[in-house]
Coordinates of C-alpha atoms and ligand atoms in Angstrom, one line a residue:
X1145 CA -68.9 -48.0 -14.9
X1146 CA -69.6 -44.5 -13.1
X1147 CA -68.9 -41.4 -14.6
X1148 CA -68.6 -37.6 -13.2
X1149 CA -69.9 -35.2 -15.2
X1150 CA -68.6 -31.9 -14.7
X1151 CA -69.7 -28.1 -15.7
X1152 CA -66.3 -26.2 -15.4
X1153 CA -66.2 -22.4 -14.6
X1154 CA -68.0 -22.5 -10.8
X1155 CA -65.4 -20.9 -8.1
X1156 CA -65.7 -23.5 -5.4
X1157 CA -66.6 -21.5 -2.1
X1158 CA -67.7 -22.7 1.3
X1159 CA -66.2 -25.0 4.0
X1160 CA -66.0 -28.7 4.4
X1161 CA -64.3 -31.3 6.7
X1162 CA -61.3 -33.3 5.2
X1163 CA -61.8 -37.5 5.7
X1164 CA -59.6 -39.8 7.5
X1165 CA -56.4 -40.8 5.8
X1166 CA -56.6 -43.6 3.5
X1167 CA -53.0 -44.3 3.7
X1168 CA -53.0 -44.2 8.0
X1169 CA -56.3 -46.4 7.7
X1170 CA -55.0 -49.4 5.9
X1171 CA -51.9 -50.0 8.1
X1172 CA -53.8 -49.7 11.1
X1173 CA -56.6 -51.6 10.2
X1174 CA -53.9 -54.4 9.3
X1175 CA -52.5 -53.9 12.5
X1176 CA -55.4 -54.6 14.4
X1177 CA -55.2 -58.0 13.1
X1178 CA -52.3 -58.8 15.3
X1179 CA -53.6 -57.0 18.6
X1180 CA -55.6 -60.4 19.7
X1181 CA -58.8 -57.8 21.2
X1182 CA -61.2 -55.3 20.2
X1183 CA -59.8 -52.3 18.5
X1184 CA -62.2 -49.2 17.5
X1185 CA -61.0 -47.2 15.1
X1186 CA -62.4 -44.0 14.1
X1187 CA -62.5 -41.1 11.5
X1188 CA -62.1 -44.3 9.2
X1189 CA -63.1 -43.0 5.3
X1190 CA -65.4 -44.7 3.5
X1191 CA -63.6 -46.3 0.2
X1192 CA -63.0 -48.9 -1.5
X1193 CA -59.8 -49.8 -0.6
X1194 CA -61.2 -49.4 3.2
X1195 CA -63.7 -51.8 2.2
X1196 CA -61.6 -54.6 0.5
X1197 CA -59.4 -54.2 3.7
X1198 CA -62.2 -55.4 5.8
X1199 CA -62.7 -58.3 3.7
X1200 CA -58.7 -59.0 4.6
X1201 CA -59.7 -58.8 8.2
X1202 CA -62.8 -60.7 7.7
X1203 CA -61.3 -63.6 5.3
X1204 CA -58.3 -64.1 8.3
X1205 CA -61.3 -65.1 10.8
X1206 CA -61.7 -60.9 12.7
X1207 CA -65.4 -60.4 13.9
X1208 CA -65.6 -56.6 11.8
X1209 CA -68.7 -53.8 12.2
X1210 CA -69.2 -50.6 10.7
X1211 CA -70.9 -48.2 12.6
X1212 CA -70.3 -44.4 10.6
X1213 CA -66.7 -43.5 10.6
X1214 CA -65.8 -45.9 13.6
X1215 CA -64.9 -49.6 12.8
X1216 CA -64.5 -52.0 15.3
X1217 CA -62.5 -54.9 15.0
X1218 CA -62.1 -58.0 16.7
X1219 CA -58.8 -60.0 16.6
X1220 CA -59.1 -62.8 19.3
X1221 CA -59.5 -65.5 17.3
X1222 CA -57.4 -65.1 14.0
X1223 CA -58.8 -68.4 11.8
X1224 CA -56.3 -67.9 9.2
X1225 CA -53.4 -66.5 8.0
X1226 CA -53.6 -66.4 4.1
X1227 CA -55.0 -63.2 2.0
X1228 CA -56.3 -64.6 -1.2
X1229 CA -54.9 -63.7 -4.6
X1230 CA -57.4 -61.7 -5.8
X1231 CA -57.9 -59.7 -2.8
X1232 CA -54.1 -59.1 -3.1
X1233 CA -53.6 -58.1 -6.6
X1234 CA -56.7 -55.4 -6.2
X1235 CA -55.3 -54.1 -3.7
X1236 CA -51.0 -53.6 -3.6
X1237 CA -50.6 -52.0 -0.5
X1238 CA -52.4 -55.2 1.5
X1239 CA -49.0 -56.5 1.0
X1240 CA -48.6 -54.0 4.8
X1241 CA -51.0 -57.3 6.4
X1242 CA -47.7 -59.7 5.9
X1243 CA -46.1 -58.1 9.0
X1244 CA -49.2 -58.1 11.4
X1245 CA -50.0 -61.9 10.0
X1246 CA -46.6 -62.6 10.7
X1247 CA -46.8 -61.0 14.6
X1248 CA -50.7 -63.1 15.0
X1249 CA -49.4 -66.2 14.1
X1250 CA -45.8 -66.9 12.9
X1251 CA -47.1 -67.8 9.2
X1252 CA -48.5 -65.8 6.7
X1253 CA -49.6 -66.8 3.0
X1254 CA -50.8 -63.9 0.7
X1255 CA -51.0 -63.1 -3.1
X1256 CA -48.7 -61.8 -5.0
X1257 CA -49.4 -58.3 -5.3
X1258 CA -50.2 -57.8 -9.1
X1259 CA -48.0 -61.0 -9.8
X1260 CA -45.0 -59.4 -9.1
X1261 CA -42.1 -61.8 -8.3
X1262 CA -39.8 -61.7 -5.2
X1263 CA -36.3 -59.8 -5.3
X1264 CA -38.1 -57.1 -8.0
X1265 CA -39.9 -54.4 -7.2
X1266 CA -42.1 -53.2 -5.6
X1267 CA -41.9 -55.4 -2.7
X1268 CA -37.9 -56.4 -2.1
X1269 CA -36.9 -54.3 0.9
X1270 CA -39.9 -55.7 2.4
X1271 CA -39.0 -59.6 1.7
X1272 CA -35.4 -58.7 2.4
X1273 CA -36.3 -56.7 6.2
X1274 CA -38.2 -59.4 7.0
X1275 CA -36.0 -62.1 5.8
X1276 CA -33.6 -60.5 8.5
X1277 CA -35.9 -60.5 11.1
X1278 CA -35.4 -64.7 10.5
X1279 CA -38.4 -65.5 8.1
X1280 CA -38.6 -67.7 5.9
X1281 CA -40.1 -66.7 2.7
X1282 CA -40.6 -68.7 -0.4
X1283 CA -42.7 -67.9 -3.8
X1284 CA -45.1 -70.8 -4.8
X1285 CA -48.0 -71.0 -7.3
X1286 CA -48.6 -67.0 -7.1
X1287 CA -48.5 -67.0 -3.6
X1288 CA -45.7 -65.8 -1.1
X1289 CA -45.4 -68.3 2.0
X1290 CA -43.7 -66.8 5.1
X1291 CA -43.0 -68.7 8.1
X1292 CA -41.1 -68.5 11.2
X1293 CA -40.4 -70.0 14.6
X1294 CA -40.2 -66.8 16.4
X1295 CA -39.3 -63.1 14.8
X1296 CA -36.2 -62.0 15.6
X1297 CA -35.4 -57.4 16.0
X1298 CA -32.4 -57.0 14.4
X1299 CA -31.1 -53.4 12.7
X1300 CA -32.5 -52.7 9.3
X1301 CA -31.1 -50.1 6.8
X1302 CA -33.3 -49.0 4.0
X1303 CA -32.0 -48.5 0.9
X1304 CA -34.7 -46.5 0.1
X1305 CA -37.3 -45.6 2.9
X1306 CA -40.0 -46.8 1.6
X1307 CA -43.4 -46.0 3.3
X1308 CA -44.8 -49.9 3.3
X1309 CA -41.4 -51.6 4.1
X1310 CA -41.2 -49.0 6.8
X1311 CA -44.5 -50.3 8.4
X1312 CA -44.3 -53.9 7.3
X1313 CA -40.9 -54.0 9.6
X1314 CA -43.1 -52.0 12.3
X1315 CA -45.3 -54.5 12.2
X1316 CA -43.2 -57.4 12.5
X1317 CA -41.5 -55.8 15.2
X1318 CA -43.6 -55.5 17.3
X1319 CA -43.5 -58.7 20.0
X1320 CA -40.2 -59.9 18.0
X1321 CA -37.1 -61.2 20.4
X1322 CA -35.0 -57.8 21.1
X1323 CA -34.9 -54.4 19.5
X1324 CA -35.7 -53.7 15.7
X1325 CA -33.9 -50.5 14.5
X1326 CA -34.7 -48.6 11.0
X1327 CA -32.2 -46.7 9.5
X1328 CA -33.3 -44.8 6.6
X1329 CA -37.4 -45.4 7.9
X1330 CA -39.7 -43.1 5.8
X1331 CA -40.8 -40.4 7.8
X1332 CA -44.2 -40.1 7.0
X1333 CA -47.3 -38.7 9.0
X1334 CA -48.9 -42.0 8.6
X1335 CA -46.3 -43.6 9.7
X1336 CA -46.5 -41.8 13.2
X1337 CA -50.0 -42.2 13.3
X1338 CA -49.2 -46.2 13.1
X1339 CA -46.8 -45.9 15.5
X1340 CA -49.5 -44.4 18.0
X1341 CA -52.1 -46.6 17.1
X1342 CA -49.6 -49.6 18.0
X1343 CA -48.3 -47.8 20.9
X1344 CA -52.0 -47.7 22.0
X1345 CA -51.9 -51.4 21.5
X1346 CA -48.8 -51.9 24.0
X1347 CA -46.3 -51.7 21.6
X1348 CA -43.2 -49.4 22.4
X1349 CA -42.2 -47.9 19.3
X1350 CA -40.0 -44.9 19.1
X1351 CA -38.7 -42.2 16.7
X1352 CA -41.4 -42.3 14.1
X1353 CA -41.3 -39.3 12.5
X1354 CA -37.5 -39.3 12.6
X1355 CA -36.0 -41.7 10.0
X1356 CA -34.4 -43.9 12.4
X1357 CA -37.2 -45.6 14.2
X1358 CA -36.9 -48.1 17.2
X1359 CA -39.4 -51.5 18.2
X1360 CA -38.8 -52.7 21.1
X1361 CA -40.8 -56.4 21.0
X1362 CA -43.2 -56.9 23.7
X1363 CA -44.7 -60.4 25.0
X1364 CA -48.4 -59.5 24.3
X1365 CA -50.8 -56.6 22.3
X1366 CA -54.0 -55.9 23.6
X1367 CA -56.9 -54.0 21.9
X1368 CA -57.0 -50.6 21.8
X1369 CA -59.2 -47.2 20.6
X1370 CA -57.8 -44.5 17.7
X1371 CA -58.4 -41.9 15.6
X1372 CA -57.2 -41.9 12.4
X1373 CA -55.6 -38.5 11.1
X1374 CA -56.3 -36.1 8.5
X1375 CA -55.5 -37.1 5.2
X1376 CA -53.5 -34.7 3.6
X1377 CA -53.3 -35.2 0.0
X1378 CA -57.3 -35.2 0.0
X1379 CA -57.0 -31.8 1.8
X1380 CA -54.7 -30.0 -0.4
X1381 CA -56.6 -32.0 -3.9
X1382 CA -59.8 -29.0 -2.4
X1383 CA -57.2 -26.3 -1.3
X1384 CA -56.3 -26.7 -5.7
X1385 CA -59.8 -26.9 -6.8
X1386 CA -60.7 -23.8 -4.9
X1387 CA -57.7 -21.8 -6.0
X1388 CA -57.7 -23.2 -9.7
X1389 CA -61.6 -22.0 -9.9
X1390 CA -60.5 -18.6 -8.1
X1391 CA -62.7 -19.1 -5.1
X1392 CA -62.0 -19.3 -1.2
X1393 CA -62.5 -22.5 1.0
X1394 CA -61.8 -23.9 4.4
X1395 CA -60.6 -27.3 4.8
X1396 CA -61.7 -27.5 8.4
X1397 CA -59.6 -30.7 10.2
X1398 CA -56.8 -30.1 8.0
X1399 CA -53.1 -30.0 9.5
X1400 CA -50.9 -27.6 8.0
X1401 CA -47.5 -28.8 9.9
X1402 CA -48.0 -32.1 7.4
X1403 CA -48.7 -30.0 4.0
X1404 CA -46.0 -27.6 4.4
X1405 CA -44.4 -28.7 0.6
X1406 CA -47.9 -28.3 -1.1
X1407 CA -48.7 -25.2 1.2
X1408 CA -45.6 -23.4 0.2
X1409 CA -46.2 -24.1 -3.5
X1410 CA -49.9 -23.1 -3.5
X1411 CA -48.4 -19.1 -2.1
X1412 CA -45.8 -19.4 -4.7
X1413 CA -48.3 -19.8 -6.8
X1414 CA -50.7 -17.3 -5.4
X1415 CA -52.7 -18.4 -3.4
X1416 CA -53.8 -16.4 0.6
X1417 CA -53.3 -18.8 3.1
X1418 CA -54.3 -18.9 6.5
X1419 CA -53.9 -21.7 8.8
X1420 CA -55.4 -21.9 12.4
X1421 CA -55.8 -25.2 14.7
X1422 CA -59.0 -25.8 13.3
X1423 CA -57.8 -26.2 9.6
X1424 CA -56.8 -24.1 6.7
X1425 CA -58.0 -21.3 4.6
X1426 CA -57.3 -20.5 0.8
X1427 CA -58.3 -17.4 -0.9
X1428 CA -57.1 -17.3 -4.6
X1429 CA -56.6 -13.8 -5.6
X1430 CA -58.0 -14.5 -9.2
X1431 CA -54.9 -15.9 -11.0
X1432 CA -52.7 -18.3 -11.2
X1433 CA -48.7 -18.1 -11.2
X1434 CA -46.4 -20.9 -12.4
X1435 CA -44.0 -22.6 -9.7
X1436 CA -40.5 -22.6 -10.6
X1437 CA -40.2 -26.5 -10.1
X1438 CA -41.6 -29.3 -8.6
X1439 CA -39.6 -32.2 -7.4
X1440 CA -41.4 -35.1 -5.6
X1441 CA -39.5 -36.8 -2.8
X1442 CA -39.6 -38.4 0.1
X1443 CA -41.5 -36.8 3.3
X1444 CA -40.9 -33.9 4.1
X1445 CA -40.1 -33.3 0.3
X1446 CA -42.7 -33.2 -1.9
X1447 CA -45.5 -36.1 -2.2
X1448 CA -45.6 -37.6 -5.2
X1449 CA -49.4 -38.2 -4.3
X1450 CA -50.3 -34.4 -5.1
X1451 CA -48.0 -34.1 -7.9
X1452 CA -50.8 -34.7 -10.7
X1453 CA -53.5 -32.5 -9.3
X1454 CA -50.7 -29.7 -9.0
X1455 CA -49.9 -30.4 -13.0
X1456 CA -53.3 -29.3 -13.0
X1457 CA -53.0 -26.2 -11.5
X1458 CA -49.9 -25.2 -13.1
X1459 CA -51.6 -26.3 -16.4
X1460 CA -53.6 -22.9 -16.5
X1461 CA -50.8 -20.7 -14.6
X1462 CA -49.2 -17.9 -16.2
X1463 CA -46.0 -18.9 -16.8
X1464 CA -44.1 -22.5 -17.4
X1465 CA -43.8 -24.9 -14.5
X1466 CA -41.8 -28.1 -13.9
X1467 CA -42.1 -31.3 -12.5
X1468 CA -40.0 -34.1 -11.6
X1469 CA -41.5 -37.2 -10.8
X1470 CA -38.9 -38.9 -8.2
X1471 CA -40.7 -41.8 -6.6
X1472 CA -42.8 -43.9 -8.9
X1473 CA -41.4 -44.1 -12.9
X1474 CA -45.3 -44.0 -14.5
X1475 CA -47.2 -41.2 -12.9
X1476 CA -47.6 -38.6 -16.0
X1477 CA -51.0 -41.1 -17.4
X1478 CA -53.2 -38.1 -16.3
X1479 CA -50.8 -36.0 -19.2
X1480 CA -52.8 -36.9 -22.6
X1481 CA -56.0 -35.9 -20.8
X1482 CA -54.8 -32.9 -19.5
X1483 CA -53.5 -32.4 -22.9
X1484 CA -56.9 -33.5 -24.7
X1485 CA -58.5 -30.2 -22.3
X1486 CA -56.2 -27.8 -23.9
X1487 CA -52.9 -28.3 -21.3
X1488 CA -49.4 -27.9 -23.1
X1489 CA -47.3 -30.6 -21.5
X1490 CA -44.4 -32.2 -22.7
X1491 CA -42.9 -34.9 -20.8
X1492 CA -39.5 -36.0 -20.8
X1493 CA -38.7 -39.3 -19.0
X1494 CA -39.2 -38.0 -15.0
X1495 CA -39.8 -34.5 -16.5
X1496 CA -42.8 -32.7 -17.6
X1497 CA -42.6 -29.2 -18.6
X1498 CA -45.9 -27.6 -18.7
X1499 CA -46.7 -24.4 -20.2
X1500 CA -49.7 -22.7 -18.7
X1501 CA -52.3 -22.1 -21.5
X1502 CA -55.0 -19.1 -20.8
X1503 CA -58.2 -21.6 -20.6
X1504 CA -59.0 -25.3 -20.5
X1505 CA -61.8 -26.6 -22.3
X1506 CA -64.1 -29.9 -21.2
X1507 CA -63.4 -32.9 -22.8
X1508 CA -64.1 -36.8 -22.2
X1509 CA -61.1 -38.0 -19.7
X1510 CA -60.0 -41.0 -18.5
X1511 CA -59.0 -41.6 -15.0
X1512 CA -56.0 -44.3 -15.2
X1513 CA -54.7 -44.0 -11.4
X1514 CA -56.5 -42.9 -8.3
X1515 CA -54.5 -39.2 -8.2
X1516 CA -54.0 -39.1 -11.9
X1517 CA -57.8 -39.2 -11.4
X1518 CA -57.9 -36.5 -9.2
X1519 CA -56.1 -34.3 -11.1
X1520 CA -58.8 -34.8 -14.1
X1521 CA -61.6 -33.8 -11.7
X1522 CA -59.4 -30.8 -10.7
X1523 CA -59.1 -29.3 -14.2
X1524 CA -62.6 -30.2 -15.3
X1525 CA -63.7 -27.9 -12.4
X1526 CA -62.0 -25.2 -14.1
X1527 CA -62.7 -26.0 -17.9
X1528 CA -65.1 -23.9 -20.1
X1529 CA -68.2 -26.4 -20.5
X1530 CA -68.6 -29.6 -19.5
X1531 CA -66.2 -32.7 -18.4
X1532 CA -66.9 -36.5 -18.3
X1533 CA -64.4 -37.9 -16.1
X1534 CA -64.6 -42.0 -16.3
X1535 CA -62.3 -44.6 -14.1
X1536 CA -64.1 -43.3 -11.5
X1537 CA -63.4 -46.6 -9.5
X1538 CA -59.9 -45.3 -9.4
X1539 CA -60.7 -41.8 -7.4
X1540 CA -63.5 -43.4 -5.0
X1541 CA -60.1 -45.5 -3.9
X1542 CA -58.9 -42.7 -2.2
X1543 CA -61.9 -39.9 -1.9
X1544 CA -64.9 -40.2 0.1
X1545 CA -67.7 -39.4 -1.7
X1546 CA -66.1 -36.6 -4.0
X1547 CA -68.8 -35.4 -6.1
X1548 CA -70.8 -34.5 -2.9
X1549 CA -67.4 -32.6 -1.0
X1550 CA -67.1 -30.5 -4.3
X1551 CA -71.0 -29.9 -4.9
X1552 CA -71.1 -28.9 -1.2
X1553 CA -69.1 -26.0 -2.2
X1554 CA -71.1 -25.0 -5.6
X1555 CA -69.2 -27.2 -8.1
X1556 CA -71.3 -28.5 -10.8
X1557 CA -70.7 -32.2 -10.4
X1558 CA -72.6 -34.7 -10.5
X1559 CA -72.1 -39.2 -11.0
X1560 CA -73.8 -41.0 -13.3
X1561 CA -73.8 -44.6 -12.2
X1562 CA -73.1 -47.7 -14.6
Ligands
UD1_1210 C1 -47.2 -45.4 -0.1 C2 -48.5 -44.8 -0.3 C3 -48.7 -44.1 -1.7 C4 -47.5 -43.2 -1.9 C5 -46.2 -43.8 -1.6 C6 -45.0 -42.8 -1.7 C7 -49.9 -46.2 1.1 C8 -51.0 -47.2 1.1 N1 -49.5 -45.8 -0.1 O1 -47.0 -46.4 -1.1 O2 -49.9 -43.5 -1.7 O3 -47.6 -42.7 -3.2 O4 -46.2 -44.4 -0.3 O5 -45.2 -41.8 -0.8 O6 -49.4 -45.8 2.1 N2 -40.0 -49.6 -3.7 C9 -39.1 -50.6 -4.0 N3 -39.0 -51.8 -3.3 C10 -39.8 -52.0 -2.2 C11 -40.8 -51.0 -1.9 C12 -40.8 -49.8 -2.6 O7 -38.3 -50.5 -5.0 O8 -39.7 -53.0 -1.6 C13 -40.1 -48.4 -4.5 C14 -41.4 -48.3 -5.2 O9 -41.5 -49.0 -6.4 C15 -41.5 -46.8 -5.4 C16 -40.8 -46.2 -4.2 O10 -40.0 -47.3 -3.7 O11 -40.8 -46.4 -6.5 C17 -41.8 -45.7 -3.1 O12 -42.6 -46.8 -2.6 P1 -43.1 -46.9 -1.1 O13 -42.6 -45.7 -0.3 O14 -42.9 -48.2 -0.6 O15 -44.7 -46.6 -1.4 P2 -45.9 -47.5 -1.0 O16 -45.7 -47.9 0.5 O17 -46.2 -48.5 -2.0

């Protein structure tokens, strides 16, 4: 397993270009599976979970090709309509292909994501929207079987809106009989950049961005060209490692109008901010102040996504931060490493109340989650000596060749493979 070693105490300077979104990428690439033609997608990251999403596409009979950022993918001739099990439980968010199998071909067999059963979390607003929508789902030997003689738009109501239901119903939607209406959708920037993509593909979807969303079912997709958006929680993981090393850095590509939460918390915090069309600016002005609090929520609230490398930042801020963790119950893992480099954290069911300490110090961390990773990178940058951050298979699931993005702007990092 790779490691990143890490020599703390370099103020990252310089500019670099933010990747394509990873969480705009894997609904679109699953809904190129139901456009029956050649779509070309570009600005598409490189990662893992990019990768084992091609393998989806690939193992349901698409012709795929890589060329640099632009995959091209072929849908005419869909061979099958099952994801495998183990494809599915690496991977929880291919539970988004259910919706586009559904629209190919009226049946759809995939894996339970992470064996979780039906009616339970994660996954029972989208078994119950669909089920709506007149499909047929059953649960049998690990495997959830969907069929249905035609999908049928119907009004939905979220309970909670909930970013994959929100694009699993989109994407079941889309040639259904009649008009699909989410109440309650998740507003999301991805969820707008799926809704152009399918758009593109002669889909009329309207209102994304706005948490009642409409899908007007077509007869027929066709194939279509894209370019996937900035991702935003990459962006504003460099905008923290610049301002927690006290250096300056542009994240050229990088929209502000989808950041404004982190944005507003980086000046409370003290950071100089300047935004232009081209990207966004940070200058730290040497320290670090605490944030009052931090409560992750829904978009436009505050994304649970950036909530760990922000515990970073506040770890070393003068003053006491805290955080409420809304959205998922388990995201404090990254706490006991934070707290093994010197952080004062204490966590109290959704809470965490951390105290900023003057100086972290390297350590061997653990990453346990893909952001929790993140945040583990973030604070080694800014540690007195030298970090080994391992579970690196967990960041490269969301960032695009990190070391090199961080190096490029005079971090000492470096990966040390197996
Ligand atoms: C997406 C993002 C993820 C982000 C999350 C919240 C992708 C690939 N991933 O995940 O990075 O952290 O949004 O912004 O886009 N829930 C249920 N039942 C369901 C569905 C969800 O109870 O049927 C719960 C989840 O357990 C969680 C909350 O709703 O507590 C949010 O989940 P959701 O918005 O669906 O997140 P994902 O789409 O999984």
């Amino acid at each position: 397993m790779d490691r990143l070693i890490i020599e703390g105490g370099m103020p990252l300077c310089g500019e670099l270009r933010v990747q394509g979104a990873k969480n705009a990428v894997l609904p679109i690439l699953a809904a190129a599976a139901a456009a029956g033609g050649e779509c070309v997608i570009h600005n598409c990251p490189r990662l893992r979970d990019v990768e084992k999403t091609v393998m989806i596409l690939e193992q349901l009979g698409c012709d795929v090709k890589r060329e640099g950022g632009t995959i091209v993918v072929n849908s005419k001739e869909l061979t099958d309509c099952r994801i495998d099990e183990g494809l599915m439980r690496e991977m929880r968010s291919s539970i988004i292909f259910l919706g586009a199998i559904l629209t190919a071909c009226s049946r759809a067999e995939v894996g339970m994501p992470g064996g979780c059963p039906i009616g339970l979390r994660p996954i029972d607003l989208h078994i119950a929207s669909l089920k709506k929508m007149g499909v047929s789902i059953c649960e049998e030997h690990g495997y959830i079987k969907c069929s249905c003689a035609r999908l049928r738009g119907c009004p939905i109501h979220l309970d909670f809106p909930s970013v994959g239901a929100t694009e699993n119903i989109m994407l079941a939607a889309v040639k259904a009989d009649g008009v699909t209406t989410i109440t309650n959708a998740a507003r999301e920037p991805e969820i707008c950049d799926l809704a152009l993509f399918l758009n593109a593909m002669g889909a009329r979807v309207k209102g994304a961005g706005s948490s009642v969303i409409t899908i007007e079912g077509v007869e027929s997709l066709h194939g279509a060209e894209h370019t996937i958006m900035p991702d935003r929680i990459v962006a504003q993981t460099y905008l923290i490692s610049a301002m927690i090393t006290g250096g300056r850095i542009r994240v050229c590509g990088a929209e502000a109008v989808h950041m404004r939460a982190g944005l507003s918390a980086l000046s409370e915090m003290g950071a100089v901010i300047t935004e232009d069309s081209g990207g966004i600016e940070l200058k730290s002005r040497g320290s670090v102040k605490s944030v009052h609090i931090i409560r992750t929520m829904p978009y436009p609230g505050f994304p649970t996504d950036i909530q760990s490398p922000f515990m970073a930042l506040a770890a070393v801020a003068d003053g006491t931060s805290v955080f409420v963790e809304n959205i998922f119950e388990n995201r404090y893992r990254h706490v006991d490493e934070l707290v093994r480099m010197g952080a004062d954290i204490k966590v109290e069911g959704r809470s965490a109340v951390v105290r900023g300490v003057k100086g972290l110090l390297g350590a061997n961390v653990e990453a346990y989650e893909l952001r929790g990773g993140a945040a583990l990178v973030v604070a080694a940058l800014a540690a007195e000596g030298r970090s080994t951050v391992s579970g690196t298979e967990y960041i490269d699931r969301g960032y695009e060749d990190i070391e090199g993005c961080l190096a490029r702007c005079g971090a000492s990092i470096r990966r040390v493979c197996g």
